[in-house]
XYZ file of C-alpha atoms in Angstrom:
218
model
C 119.264 103.177 81.628
C 120.521 99.613 81.982
C 118.421 99.074 85.108
C 115.318 100.385 83.351
C 115.986 98.041 80.435
C 116.225 94.985 82.666
C 113.063 96.023 84.528
C 111.201 96.333 81.212
C 112.325 92.828 80.268
C 111.147 91.473 83.619
C 107.751 93.093 83.111
C 107.315 91.590 79.655
C 108.588 88.117 80.550
C 106.803 87.588 83.893
C 104.795 84.373 83.646
C 101.337 83.891 85.202
C 101.370 82.057 88.523
C 98.604 79.524 89.179
C 97.278 80.012 92.696
C 94.412 77.478 92.546
C 91.996 76.105 89.960
C 90.598 79.197 88.274
C 92.916 81.606 90.125
C 95.983 83.296 88.649
C 98.480 85.949 89.634
C 99.739 88.056 86.726
C 103.002 89.610 87.958
C 103.389 93.293 87.030
C 100.597 93.013 84.476
C 99.454 96.582 85.274
C 102.934 98.032 85.735
C 103.052 99.944 82.460
C 99.613 101.469 83.100
C 100.262 102.329 86.738
C 100.874 106.058 86.341
C 97.608 106.540 84.471
C 95.721 104.357 86.950
C 97.019 106.446 89.857
C 95.946 109.651 88.136
C 92.464 108.232 87.649
C 92.291 107.187 91.298
C 92.948 110.802 92.281
C 90.218 111.994 89.931
C 87.680 109.503 91.273
C 88.572 110.401 94.866
C 88.088 114.103 94.130
C 84.463 113.291 93.237
C 83.830 110.537 95.807
C 86.378 110.880 98.635
C 87.867 107.927 100.475
C 86.149 107.069 103.725
C 86.468 104.435 106.462
C 83.190 102.570 106.238
C 81.528 100.950 109.243
C 80.705 97.245 109.378
C 77.260 95.989 110.431
C 78.826 95.227 113.816
C 79.821 98.867 114.263
C 83.559 98.581 113.612
C 85.340 101.158 111.463
C 87.362 99.520 108.693
C 91.096 100.236 108.670
C 91.067 100.561 104.869
C 89.843 103.733 103.176
C 87.339 103.050 100.384
C 85.607 104.635 97.433
C 84.002 103.329 94.232
C 83.513 104.011 90.557
C 81.263 102.422 87.960
C 77.548 101.755 87.783
C 77.537 100.241 91.277
C 79.569 100.735 94.442
C 80.136 98.376 97.347
C 79.243 99.862 100.722
C 78.861 98.750 104.313
C 77.130 100.313 107.294
C 74.901 99.249 110.161
C 72.340 98.005 107.611
C 74.733 95.504 106.106
C 76.992 94.834 103.110
C 75.536 95.690 99.709
C 75.889 97.360 96.320
C 74.123 100.580 95.440
C 74.325 102.987 92.524
C 74.738 106.136 94.647
C 77.360 107.334 97.103
C 75.695 107.251 100.548
C 77.826 110.206 101.667
C 76.609 112.572 98.937
C 73.606 110.929 97.301
C 75.302 111.348 93.913
C 75.863 108.523 91.481
C 79.337 107.047 91.660
C 81.955 108.451 89.247
C 82.073 106.681 85.901
C 84.620 103.898 85.589
C 87.668 105.247 83.711
C 88.315 103.641 80.356
C 91.836 102.691 81.480
C 90.354 100.749 84.409
C 87.880 98.902 82.211
C 90.464 98.081 79.556
C 92.882 96.642 82.112
C 90.243 94.568 83.921
C 88.892 93.027 80.730
C 92.394 92.292 79.426
C 93.542 90.689 82.687
C 90.423 88.536 82.899
C 90.985 87.346 79.329
C 94.621 86.545 80.141
C 93.409 84.397 83.056
C 90.890 82.532 80.910
C 87.719 84.586 81.425
C 86.800 86.028 78.006
C 83.403 87.565 78.792
C 84.124 89.723 81.823
C 82.301 93.077 81.783
C 82.860 94.736 85.171
C 80.410 97.421 86.235
C 81.813 98.050 89.717
C 85.293 98.966 90.923
C 85.993 99.192 94.642
C 89.118 101.262 95.327
C 90.855 100.442 98.618
C 93.513 102.683 100.153
C 95.844 100.962 102.629
C 98.200 102.798 104.928
C 100.747 101.082 107.224
C 98.932 98.798 109.654
C 95.746 98.551 107.590
C 94.520 95.077 106.679
C 91.635 93.144 105.181
C 90.496 90.126 107.168
C 89.732 86.838 105.438
C 86.393 87.091 103.670
C 84.422 85.921 100.630
C 83.195 88.198 97.838
C 79.576 87.089 97.852
C 77.462 90.242 97.506
C 77.468 90.119 93.679
C 74.692 87.505 93.204
C 76.205 86.229 89.932
C 79.199 84.074 90.847
C 79.924 83.040 87.260
C 81.936 86.251 86.816
C 85.531 86.474 88.075
C 87.166 88.994 90.389
C 90.067 91.107 89.096
C 92.306 92.732 91.717
C 95.091 95.229 90.916
C 97.867 96.245 93.339
C 99.586 99.647 93.228
C 102.134 101.195 95.568
C 103.538 99.497 98.664
C 103.953 95.704 98.570
C 101.471 93.558 100.465
C 100.905 89.926 101.421
C 97.783 88.399 99.874
C 96.156 85.518 101.729
C 94.262 82.996 99.620
C 92.411 80.142 101.273
C 89.582 77.843 100.238
C 85.813 77.701 100.189
C 85.655 77.250 103.989
C 87.033 79.727 106.507
C 89.105 77.026 108.192
C 90.813 75.828 104.998
C 94.610 76.218 104.739
C 95.719 79.661 103.624
C 98.558 80.337 101.201
C 100.413 83.633 101.178
C 101.442 85.461 98.007
C 103.587 88.633 97.954
C 102.072 91.352 95.774
C 104.105 94.166 94.235
C 103.312 97.355 92.347
C 101.467 96.421 89.161
C 100.605 92.833 90.090
C 97.115 91.598 89.166
C 95.225 88.676 90.687
C 92.235 87.078 88.947
C 90.048 84.379 90.443
C 86.769 82.787 89.425
C 85.205 79.478 88.489
C 85.958 76.862 91.172
C 87.821 79.420 93.317
C 85.333 82.293 92.948
C 84.140 82.077 96.577
C 87.507 81.307 98.148
C 88.375 83.223 101.305
C 91.030 85.878 100.841
C 92.509 88.906 102.588
C 95.486 91.207 103.064
C 97.860 90.993 106.035
C 98.651 94.236 107.908
C 100.542 96.543 105.564
C 104.182 97.067 106.507
C 105.544 100.589 106.686
C 107.580 101.934 103.807
C 107.381 104.236 100.815
C 106.936 103.695 97.104
C 108.025 106.249 94.499
C 105.103 108.399 93.425
C 102.725 106.751 95.884
C 104.307 107.330 99.298
C 103.270 105.321 102.354
C 100.232 103.880 100.604
C 98.958 100.832 98.774
C 95.960 101.091 96.446
C 93.898 98.141 95.354
C 91.395 98.164 92.494
C 88.850 95.353 92.768
C 86.697 94.839 89.678
C 83.432 92.915 89.858
C 80.189 92.460 87.962
C 77.433 93.471 90.380
C 73.662 93.820 90.268
C 71.029 95.162 92.651
């Protein structure tokens, strides 16, 4: 009981960490909601299963992906894009759970973005060895809206660079429940995830999930 009490205090007292102008890490901001978020991930995946999408260059991504919301991010030989239907089934993507929306809006407000209304949530599933190379989120068209990223499960190392691929990259450890928000001057900064180290996390196993909330349009 004592350990649980101290953990609860740590969750409540964790201070935001400024990563760059317009970019903040909110340690354990989603920790208290994690169990519900994981349940909703399972529900979404039962309707739109995880898959390893193929890049325009023909490479299979190491990260499993699915989507929920009005739009979903996809990649194949035709390129990177958003669309309102799952290319695997032709069905519309599952609706965004209310718990997802509530968390994304709250985290954006905490980071100084009061008008965030995400309509797309990309769900990434990492297993040991999986990674996300440095990239920009630039398929959304409207770059005035921030990105909200939620980490669940195994810890990971988040890489955050600058507006050019060759800019210096800083590394930030991410734990279960951590949330990262970036927008404004850092909206198009390069970012990625280093190869996931092996391990287990209670209730999640050898997996890390990432929820990435965006405002997208066709």
